[in-house]
PDB file of C-alpha atoms in Angstrom:
ATOM      1  CA  UNK A   1       0.000   0.000   0.000  1.00 36.00           C
ATOM      2  CA  UNK A   2       1.576   3.192  -1.110  1.00 42.00           C
ATOM      3  CA  UNK A   3      -1.037   5.621   0.083  1.00 45.00           C
ATOM      4  CA  UNK A   4       0.990   7.183   2.858  1.00 39.00           C
ATOM      5  CA  UNK A   5      -1.564   9.577   4.163  1.00 38.00           C
ATOM      6  CA  UNK A   6      -5.180  10.326   3.602  1.00 45.00           C
ATOM      7  CA  UNK A   7      -6.682  13.109   5.620  1.00 46.00           C
ATOM      8  CA  UNK A   8     -10.197  14.340   5.094  1.00 51.00           C
ATOM      9  CA  UNK A   9     -11.343  17.340   7.023  1.00 50.00           C
ATOM     10  CA  UNK A  10     -14.860  18.180   5.998  1.00 48.00           C
ATOM     11  CA  UNK A  11     -15.408  21.547   7.620  1.00 46.00           C
ATOM     12  CA  UNK A  12     -19.155  21.734   7.290  1.00 46.00           C
ATOM     13  CA  UNK A  13     -19.496  25.070   9.058  1.00 47.00           C
ATOM     14  CA  UNK A  14     -17.170  26.877   6.693  1.00 56.00           C
ATOM     15  CA  UNK A  15     -18.036  24.839   3.623  1.00 68.00           C
ATOM     16  CA  UNK A  16     -14.377  23.988   3.240  1.00 85.00           C
ATOM     17  CA  UNK A  17     -13.073  20.560   2.363  1.00 90.00           C
ATOM     18  CA  UNK A  18      -9.424  19.614   2.645  1.00 94.00           C
ATOM     19  CA  UNK A  19      -7.914  16.327   1.547  1.00 95.00           C
ATOM     20  CA  UNK A  20      -4.232  15.455   1.374  1.00 96.00           C
ATOM     21  CA  UNK A  21      -2.729  12.333  -0.152  1.00 97.00           C
ATOM     22  CA  UNK A  22       0.802  11.234  -0.875  1.00 97.00           C
ATOM     23  CA  UNK A  23       1.536   8.514  -3.423  1.00 97.00           C
ATOM     24  CA  UNK A  24       4.636   6.990  -4.934  1.00 98.00           C
ATOM     25  CA  UNK A  25       5.557   8.149  -8.409  1.00 98.00           C
ATOM     26  CA  UNK A  26       4.528   4.873 -10.031  1.00 98.00           C
ATOM     27  CA  UNK A  27       1.909   5.022 -12.813  1.00 98.00           C
ATOM     28  CA  UNK A  28      -0.122   2.311 -11.093  1.00 97.00           C
ATOM     29  CA  UNK A  29      -1.173   4.866  -8.468  1.00 98.00           C
ATOM     30  CA  UNK A  30      -2.722   7.234 -10.998  1.00 98.00           C
ATOM     31  CA  UNK A  31      -5.976   5.276 -10.701  1.00 98.00           C
ATOM     32  CA  UNK A  32      -5.971   6.046  -6.986  1.00 97.00           C
ATOM     33  CA  UNK A  33      -5.336   9.730  -7.686  1.00 98.00           C
ATOM     34  CA  UNK A  34      -8.260   9.774 -10.122  1.00 98.00           C
ATOM     35  CA  UNK A  35     -10.558   8.133  -7.583  1.00 98.00           C
ATOM     36  CA  UNK A  36      -9.694  10.641  -4.860  1.00 97.00           C
ATOM     37  CA  UNK A  37      -9.940  13.577  -7.286  1.00 98.00           C
ATOM     38  CA  UNK A  38     -13.355  12.670  -8.553  1.00 97.00           C
ATOM     39  CA  UNK A  39     -14.606  11.884  -5.046  1.00 96.00           C
ATOM     40  CA  UNK A  40     -13.535  15.269  -3.678  1.00 96.00           C
ATOM     41  CA  UNK A  41     -15.044  16.955  -6.740  1.00 95.00           C
ATOM     42  CA  UNK A  42     -18.290  15.083  -6.158  1.00 94.00           C
ATOM     43  CA  UNK A  43     -18.386  16.135  -2.507  1.00 91.00           C
ATOM     44  CA  UNK A  44     -17.916  19.723  -3.659  1.00 91.00           C
ATOM     45  CA  UNK A  45     -21.073  19.492  -5.740  1.00 91.00           C
ATOM     46  CA  UNK A  46     -19.279  19.779  -9.052  1.00 94.00           C
ATOM     47  CA  UNK A  47     -21.368  18.555 -12.005  1.00 94.00           C
ATOM     48  CA  UNK A  48     -20.272  15.301 -13.606  1.00 94.00           C
ATOM     49  CA  UNK A  49     -19.032  16.840 -16.864  1.00 92.00           C
ATOM     50  CA  UNK A  50     -16.727  19.195 -14.942  1.00 95.00           C
ATOM     51  CA  UNK A  51     -15.607  16.395 -12.605  1.00 96.00           C
ATOM     52  CA  UNK A  52     -14.487  14.341 -15.582  1.00 96.00           C
ATOM     53  CA  UNK A  53     -12.407  17.235 -16.921  1.00 97.00           C
ATOM     54  CA  UNK A  54     -10.839  17.834 -13.508  1.00 98.00           C
ATOM     55  CA  UNK A  55     -10.101  14.122 -13.046  1.00 98.00           C
ATOM     56  CA  UNK A  56      -8.328  13.943 -16.386  1.00 98.00           C
ATOM     57  CA  UNK A  57      -6.383  17.143 -15.719  1.00 98.00           C
ATOM     58  CA  UNK A  58      -5.061  16.028 -12.312  1.00 98.00           C
ATOM     59  CA  UNK A  59      -4.137  12.641 -13.791  1.00 98.00           C
ATOM     60  CA  UNK A  60      -2.218  14.408 -16.572  1.00 97.00           C
ATOM     61  CA  UNK A  61      -0.431  16.706 -14.107  1.00 97.00           C
ATOM     62  CA  UNK A  62       0.680  13.735 -11.973  1.00 98.00           C
ATOM     63  CA  UNK A  63       1.718  11.786 -15.088  1.00 97.00           C
ATOM     64  CA  UNK A  64       3.868  14.780 -16.040  1.00 96.00           C
ATOM     65  CA  UNK A  65       5.534  14.636 -12.618  1.00 97.00           C
ATOM     66  CA  UNK A  66       6.334  10.945 -13.166  1.00 98.00           C
ATOM     67  CA  UNK A  67       7.607  11.425 -16.708  1.00 96.00           C
ATOM     68  CA  UNK A  68       9.373  14.761 -16.526  1.00 95.00           C
ATOM     69  CA  UNK A  69      10.168  15.719 -12.923  1.00 97.00           C
ATOM     70  CA  UNK A  70      11.140  12.194 -11.859  1.00 98.00           C
ATOM     71  CA  UNK A  71      12.125  10.896 -15.314  1.00 97.00           C
ATOM     72  CA  UNK A  72      10.240   7.672 -14.682  1.00 96.00           C
ATOM     73  CA  UNK A  73      11.702   6.944 -11.236  1.00 97.00           C
ATOM     74  CA  UNK A  74       8.783   5.196  -9.534  1.00 97.00           C
ATOM     75  CA  UNK A  75      10.135   5.439  -5.994  1.00 97.00           C
ATOM     76  CA  UNK A  76       9.655   9.147  -5.360  1.00 98.00           C
ATOM     77  CA  UNK A  77       6.816  10.980  -3.671  1.00 98.00           C
ATOM     78  CA  UNK A  78       3.978  13.012  -5.117  1.00 98.00           C
ATOM     79  CA  UNK A  79       1.915  15.055  -2.692  1.00 98.00           C
ATOM     80  CA  UNK A  80      -1.559  16.155  -3.697  1.00 98.00           C
ATOM     81  CA  UNK A  81      -3.639  18.570  -1.648  1.00 97.00           C
ATOM     82  CA  UNK A  82      -7.239  19.355  -2.458  1.00 97.00           C
ATOM     83  CA  UNK A  83      -9.070  22.312  -1.009  1.00 96.00           C
ATOM     84  CA  UNK A  84     -12.642  23.199  -1.803  1.00 94.00           C
ATOM     85  CA  UNK A  85     -14.052  26.534  -0.700  1.00 91.00           C
ATOM     86  CA  UNK A  86     -16.562  29.111  -1.815  1.00 88.00           C
ATOM     87  CA  UNK A  87     -13.934  30.396  -4.229  1.00 89.00           C
ATOM     88  CA  UNK A  88     -13.421  27.118  -5.988  1.00 94.00           C
ATOM     89  CA  UNK A  89     -11.598  23.801  -6.225  1.00 96.00           C
ATOM     90  CA  UNK A  90      -7.861  24.016  -5.707  1.00 97.00           C
ATOM     91  CA  UNK A  91      -5.348  21.222  -6.241  1.00 98.00           C
ATOM     92  CA  UNK A  92      -1.712  21.615  -5.240  1.00 98.00           C
ATOM     93  CA  UNK A  93       0.711  19.005  -6.561  1.00 98.00           C
ATOM     94  CA  UNK A  94       4.148  18.771  -4.976  1.00 98.00           C
ATOM     95  CA  UNK A  95       7.193  16.879  -6.112  1.00 98.00           C
ATOM     96  CA  UNK A  96      10.908  16.922  -5.410  1.00 97.00           C
ATOM     97  CA  UNK A  97      12.064  16.238  -8.924  1.00 97.00           C
ATOM     98  CA  UNK A  98      13.681  18.221 -11.695  1.00 95.00           C
ATOM     99  CA  UNK A  99      12.519  21.805 -12.019  1.00 93.00           C
ATOM    100  CA  UNK A 100       9.906  22.414 -14.661  1.00 90.00           C
ATOM    101  CA  UNK A 101      10.423  25.237 -17.129  1.00 83.00           C
ATOM    102  CA  UNK A 102       6.901  26.724 -17.284  1.00 80.00           C
ATOM    103  CA  UNK A 103       7.762  28.995 -20.188  1.00 78.00           C
ATOM    104  CA  UNK A 104       8.561  25.925 -22.286  1.00 77.00           C
ATOM    105  CA  UNK A 105       5.375  24.048 -21.443  1.00 76.00           C
ATOM    106  CA  UNK A 106       2.827  24.335 -24.189  1.00 75.00           C
ATOM    107  CA  UNK A 107       0.446  21.906 -25.800  1.00 74.00           C
ATOM    108  CA  UNK A 108       0.904  20.848 -29.360  1.00 74.00           C
ATOM    109  CA  UNK A 109      -0.983  22.456 -32.200  1.00 77.00           C
ATOM    110  CA  UNK A 110      -4.197  20.421 -32.236  1.00 74.00           C
ATOM    111  CA  UNK A 111      -4.340  20.596 -36.009  1.00 75.00           C
ATOM    112  CA  UNK A 112      -1.175  18.498 -36.183  1.00 76.00           C
ATOM    113  CA  UNK A 113      -1.625  14.790 -35.701  1.00 72.00           C
ATOM    114  CA  UNK A 114       1.188  13.363 -33.662  1.00 70.00           C
ATOM    115  CA  UNK A 115       1.589  11.494 -30.385  1.00 69.00           C
ATOM    116  CA  UNK A 116       1.928  13.604 -27.243  1.00 70.00           C
ATOM    117  CA  UNK A 117       1.327  17.218 -26.281  1.00 81.00           C
ATOM    118  CA  UNK A 118      -2.316  16.858 -25.282  1.00 92.00           C
ATOM    119  CA  UNK A 119      -1.964  16.821 -21.503  1.00 93.00           C
ATOM    120  CA  UNK A 120      -1.396  20.558 -21.259  1.00 94.00           C
ATOM    121  CA  UNK A 121      -4.604  21.188 -23.198  1.00 94.00           C
ATOM    122  CA  UNK A 122      -6.557  18.939 -20.849  1.00 96.00           C
ATOM    123  CA  UNK A 123      -5.137  20.716 -17.787  1.00 97.00           C
ATOM    124  CA  UNK A 124      -5.897  24.211 -19.116  1.00 95.00           C
ATOM    125  CA  UNK A 125      -9.391  23.195 -20.118  1.00 95.00           C
ATOM    126  CA  UNK A 126     -10.240  22.042 -16.601  1.00 97.00           C
ATOM    127  CA  UNK A 127      -8.580  24.769 -14.536  1.00 97.00           C
ATOM    128  CA  UNK A 128      -8.806  28.565 -14.679  1.00 96.00           C
ATOM    129  CA  UNK A 129      -5.461  28.989 -12.948  1.00 97.00           C
ATOM    130  CA  UNK A 130      -2.425  26.806 -13.745  1.00 96.00           C
ATOM    131  CA  UNK A 131       0.657  28.114 -12.040  1.00 96.00           C
ATOM    132  CA  UNK A 132       3.965  26.818 -10.728  1.00 96.00           C
ATOM    133  CA  UNK A 133       5.019  28.256  -7.379  1.00 95.00           C
ATOM    134  CA  UNK A 134       8.331  29.960  -8.118  1.00 91.00           C
ATOM    135  CA  UNK A 135       9.100  30.173  -4.382  1.00 94.00           C
ATOM    136  CA  UNK A 136       9.576  26.423  -4.035  1.00 94.00           C
ATOM    137  CA  UNK A 137      13.304  25.811  -4.080  1.00 91.00           C
ATOM    138  CA  UNK A 138      13.564  22.048  -4.515  1.00 94.00           C
ATOM    139  CA  UNK A 139      11.171  20.377  -6.914  1.00 96.00           C
ATOM    140  CA  UNK A 140       7.884  21.765  -8.118  1.00 97.00           C
ATOM    141  CA  UNK A 141       4.592  22.923  -6.666  1.00 98.00           C
ATOM    142  CA  UNK A 142       1.812  23.231  -9.200  1.00 98.00           C
ATOM    143  CA  UNK A 143      -1.326  25.164  -8.288  1.00 98.00           C
ATOM    144  CA  UNK A 144      -4.493  24.322 -10.175  1.00 98.00           C
ATOM    145  CA  UNK A 145      -7.677  26.274  -9.463  1.00 97.00           C
ATOM    146  CA  UNK A 146     -11.152  25.795 -10.863  1.00 96.00           C
ATOM    147  CA  UNK A 147     -13.097  28.872  -9.830  1.00 95.00           C
ATOM    148  CA  UNK A 148     -16.750  29.154  -9.014  1.00 90.00           C
ATOM    149  CA  UNK A 149     -18.887  32.217  -9.038  1.00 83.00           C
ATOM    150  CA  UNK A 150     -21.804  32.817  -6.686  1.00 81.00           C
ATOM    151  CA  UNK A 151     -21.382  29.255  -5.479  1.00 80.00           C
ATOM    152  CA  UNK A 152     -21.799  27.818  -8.964  1.00 84.00           C
ATOM    153  CA  UNK A 153     -19.194  26.033 -11.040  1.00 83.00           C
ATOM    154  CA  UNK A 154     -18.442  27.836 -14.235  1.00 73.00           C
TER     155      UNK A 154
ATOM    156  CA  UNK B   1      -7.030  -2.791 -18.360  1.00 96.00           C
ATOM    157  CA  UNK B   2      -7.634  -5.976 -20.281  1.00 97.00           C
ATOM    158  CA  UNK B   3      -7.196  -6.695 -23.974  1.00 98.00           C
ATOM    159  CA  UNK B   4      -8.973  -9.444 -25.873  1.00 98.00           C
ATOM    160  CA  UNK B   5      -8.352 -10.283 -29.516  1.00 98.00           C
ATOM    161  CA  UNK B   6     -10.785 -11.883 -31.923  1.00 97.00           C
ATOM    162  CA  UNK B   7     -11.304 -12.179 -35.661  1.00 96.00           C
ATOM    163  CA  UNK B   8     -14.218 -10.519 -37.426  1.00 95.00           C
ATOM    164  CA  UNK B   9     -14.794 -10.411 -41.167  1.00 92.00           C
ATOM    165  CA  UNK B  10     -11.127 -10.547 -42.000  1.00 90.00           C
ATOM    166  CA  UNK B  11     -10.050  -8.001 -39.417  1.00 95.00           C
ATOM    167  CA  UNK B  12      -8.470  -8.238 -35.988  1.00 97.00           C
ATOM    168  CA  UNK B  13     -10.773  -6.921 -33.295  1.00 98.00           C
ATOM    169  CA  UNK B  14      -8.925  -5.478 -30.322  1.00 98.00           C
ATOM    170  CA  UNK B  15     -11.345  -5.345 -27.439  1.00 98.00           C
ATOM    171  CA  UNK B  16     -10.078  -3.016 -24.716  1.00 98.00           C
ATOM    172  CA  UNK B  17     -11.647  -3.145 -21.272  1.00 98.00           C
ATOM    173  CA  UNK B  18     -11.096  -0.716 -18.415  1.00 98.00           C
ATOM    174  CA  UNK B  19      -8.963   2.395 -18.081  1.00 98.00           C
ATOM    175  CA  UNK B  20      -6.219   3.406 -20.501  1.00 98.00           C
ATOM    176  CA  UNK B  21      -3.630   5.542 -18.735  1.00 98.00           C
ATOM    177  CA  UNK B  22       0.115   5.926 -18.294  1.00 97.00           C
ATOM    178  CA  UNK B  23       0.196   2.601 -16.446  1.00 98.00           C
ATOM    179  CA  UNK B  24      -1.769   0.527 -18.929  1.00 98.00           C
ATOM    180  CA  UNK B  25      -0.978   2.184 -22.263  1.00 97.00           C
ATOM    181  CA  UNK B  26       2.399   0.386 -22.735  1.00 97.00           C
ATOM    182  CA  UNK B  27       0.526  -2.937 -22.830  1.00 97.00           C
ATOM    183  CA  UNK B  28      -1.848  -1.528 -25.430  1.00 98.00           C
ATOM    184  CA  UNK B  29       1.076  -0.147 -27.410  1.00 98.00           C
ATOM    185  CA  UNK B  30       2.759  -3.572 -27.432  1.00 98.00           C
ATOM    186  CA  UNK B  31      -0.398  -5.141 -28.794  1.00 97.00           C
ATOM    187  CA  UNK B  32      -0.926  -2.518 -31.494  1.00 98.00           C
ATOM    188  CA  UNK B  33       2.710  -2.578 -32.572  1.00 97.00           C
ATOM    189  CA  UNK B  34       2.619  -6.386 -32.715  1.00 98.00           C
ATOM    190  CA  UNK B  35      -0.126  -6.133 -35.341  1.00 98.00           C
ATOM    191  CA  UNK B  36       1.653  -3.264 -37.110  1.00 98.00           C
ATOM    192  CA  UNK B  37       4.775  -5.419 -37.405  1.00 97.00           C
ATOM    193  CA  UNK B  38       2.674  -8.261 -38.815  1.00 97.00           C
ATOM    194  CA  UNK B  39       1.138  -5.764 -41.258  1.00 97.00           C
ATOM    195  CA  UNK B  40      -2.422  -6.667 -40.323  1.00 97.00           C
ATOM    196  CA  UNK B  41      -4.486  -4.820 -42.899  1.00 96.00           C
ATOM    197  CA  UNK B  42      -7.539  -4.120 -40.715  1.00 97.00           C
ATOM    198  CA  UNK B  43      -7.497  -3.366 -36.990  1.00 98.00           C
ATOM    199  CA  UNK B  44     -10.876  -2.760 -35.361  1.00 98.00           C
ATOM    200  CA  UNK B  45     -10.729  -1.366 -31.845  1.00 98.00           C
ATOM    201  CA  UNK B  46     -13.729  -2.169 -29.652  1.00 98.00           C
ATOM    202  CA  UNK B  47     -14.032   0.754 -27.247  1.00 98.00           C
ATOM    203  CA  UNK B  48     -17.264  -0.424 -25.638  1.00 97.00           C
ATOM    204  CA  UNK B  49     -15.515  -1.410 -22.423  1.00 98.00           C
ATOM    205  CA  UNK B  50     -13.195   1.602 -22.156  1.00 98.00           C
ATOM    206  CA  UNK B  51     -14.184   3.774 -19.216  1.00 98.00           C
ATOM    207  CA  UNK B  52     -11.272   6.213 -19.289  1.00 98.00           C
ATOM    208  CA  UNK B  53      -8.497   7.368 -21.562  1.00 98.00           C
ATOM    209  CA  UNK B  54      -5.731   9.906 -20.977  1.00 97.00           C
ATOM    210  CA  UNK B  55      -3.229  11.567 -23.309  1.00 96.00           C
ATOM    211  CA  UNK B  56      -0.864   8.578 -23.184  1.00 96.00           C
ATOM    212  CA  UNK B  57      -3.698   6.355 -24.423  1.00 97.00           C
ATOM    213  CA  UNK B  58      -4.572   8.793 -27.188  1.00 96.00           C
ATOM    214  CA  UNK B  59      -0.889   9.002 -28.171  1.00 95.00           C
ATOM    215  CA  UNK B  60      -0.744   5.209 -28.326  1.00 96.00           C
ATOM    216  CA  UNK B  61      -3.609   5.103 -30.822  1.00 97.00           C
ATOM    217  CA  UNK B  62      -2.077   7.918 -32.886  1.00 95.00           C
ATOM    218  CA  UNK B  63       1.146   5.922 -33.063  1.00 96.00           C
ATOM    219  CA  UNK B  64      -0.791   2.782 -33.962  1.00 97.00           C
ATOM    220  CA  UNK B  65      -2.715   4.603 -36.686  1.00 97.00           C
ATOM    221  CA  UNK B  66       0.464   5.984 -38.189  1.00 96.00           C
ATOM    222  CA  UNK B  67       1.927   2.470 -38.082  1.00 97.00           C
ATOM    223  CA  UNK B  68      -0.936   0.815 -39.987  1.00 97.00           C
ATOM    224  CA  UNK B  69      -1.152   3.690 -42.465  1.00 97.00           C
ATOM    225  CA  UNK B  70       2.548   3.214 -43.274  1.00 97.00           C
ATOM    226  CA  UNK B  71       1.732  -0.019 -45.146  1.00 97.00           C
ATOM    227  CA  UNK B  72      -1.733   0.938 -46.339  1.00 97.00           C
ATOM    228  CA  UNK B  73      -3.638  -0.743 -43.523  1.00 97.00           C
ATOM    229  CA  UNK B  74      -6.665   0.623 -41.678  1.00 97.00           C
ATOM    230  CA  UNK B  75      -7.577   1.167 -38.070  1.00 97.00           C
ATOM    231  CA  UNK B  76     -11.229   1.619 -37.157  1.00 98.00           C
ATOM    232  CA  UNK B  77     -12.876   2.235 -33.814  1.00 98.00           C
ATOM    233  CA  UNK B  78     -16.369   1.629 -32.550  1.00 98.00           C
ATOM    234  CA  UNK B  79     -18.462   1.754 -29.395  1.00 98.00           C
ATOM    235  CA  UNK B  80     -16.949   4.869 -27.842  1.00 98.00           C
ATOM    236  CA  UNK B  81     -18.858   6.123 -24.805  1.00 97.00           C
ATOM    237  CA  UNK B  82     -19.830   9.803 -24.886  1.00 96.00           C
ATOM    238  CA  UNK B  83     -17.135  10.772 -22.335  1.00 95.00           C
ATOM    239  CA  UNK B  84     -14.449   9.053 -24.420  1.00 97.00           C
ATOM    240  CA  UNK B  85     -15.786  10.498 -27.670  1.00 97.00           C
ATOM    241  CA  UNK B  86     -15.671  13.948 -26.088  1.00 96.00           C
ATOM    242  CA  UNK B  87     -11.933  13.545 -25.449  1.00 96.00           C
ATOM    243  CA  UNK B  88     -11.318  12.567 -29.080  1.00 96.00           C
ATOM    244  CA  UNK B  89     -13.439  15.518 -30.251  1.00 95.00           C
ATOM    245  CA  UNK B  90     -11.676  17.987 -27.973  1.00 94.00           C
ATOM    246  CA  UNK B  91      -8.339  16.709 -29.311  1.00 93.00           C
ATOM    247  CA  UNK B  92      -9.644  17.129 -32.871  1.00 92.00           C
ATOM    248  CA  UNK B  93      -8.873  13.475 -33.473  1.00 93.00           C
ATOM    249  CA  UNK B  94     -12.473  12.486 -34.178  1.00 93.00           C
ATOM    250  CA  UNK B  95     -11.794  13.606 -37.747  1.00 92.00           C
ATOM    251  CA  UNK B  96      -8.538  11.673 -37.931  1.00 94.00           C
ATOM    252  CA  UNK B  97      -9.712   8.267 -36.724  1.00 96.00           C
ATOM    253  CA  UNK B  98     -12.450   6.259 -38.426  1.00 97.00           C
ATOM    254  CA  UNK B  99     -15.015   6.087 -35.618  1.00 98.00           C
ATOM    255  CA  UNK B 100     -18.270   4.132 -35.865  1.00 97.00           C
ATOM    256  CA  UNK B 101     -21.184   3.257 -33.636  1.00 97.00           C
ATOM    257  CA  UNK B 102     -21.102  -0.500 -34.144  1.00 97.00           C
ATOM    258  CA  UNK B 103     -18.751  -3.156 -35.453  1.00 96.00           C
ATOM    259  CA  UNK B 104     -21.086  -3.716 -38.412  1.00 95.00           C
ATOM    260  CA  UNK B 105     -20.871  -0.035 -39.349  1.00 95.00           C
ATOM    261  CA  UNK B 106     -17.088  -0.224 -39.045  1.00 94.00           C
ATOM    262  CA  UNK B 107     -16.819  -3.294 -41.272  1.00 90.00           C
ATOM    263  CA  UNK B 108     -19.367  -2.188 -43.865  1.00 87.00           C
ATOM    264  CA  UNK B 109     -17.813   1.213 -44.487  1.00 82.00           C
TER     265      UNK B 109
END
């Protein structure tokens, strides 16, 4: 079992939900990440179509950590924190791998048919804010935010 | 993910069951490339049992399609669930792959 920590604090009074998991950087744990992502999204009241986009986007972000930050090393850690509030659905993904170069990350031209380059499109479709935390010194911290307005998911 | 192979009207039907992601797509790639190497002229992918696909799965099919096209073969797909079809449409690959509702439609086209 590689799920090191699962903490669910449903703060009913404030409407906030916080969940933190840590998994090894092995692709077999992506299914677990998807399950937790979609469950937290469901608790937040997100409609199914949006949940599916968010699930795919978080999966893609974690797959990028495995492939690029850890270069396929399956023995490293990936931390994923979910926070749901009135403002929206935030996911923070932490790794201790190679630094990403955000300015070089862009999806492929969708009019060109070739393998790869779709993950970035899926992530940007699901989240309004996609931002690496430049303050993190070792590894990467990716912030993903799906906003909601007047309590409703956009 | 599980893969089952059967014959249908001269083609190889690749039935995929479950989730296609970074973990499972190498197995799918091996299967597709096995048929590409054998120059199978018609590959028919049964998507009816696919509940999820990510970019690595899509990339695997793009690679497979390019492989079969290199010797004049064909790859057809059928039975995609709406959520899976939506991913192909968003990726603008619904116009690239031959996608059908049923295996009969795929074989009769």
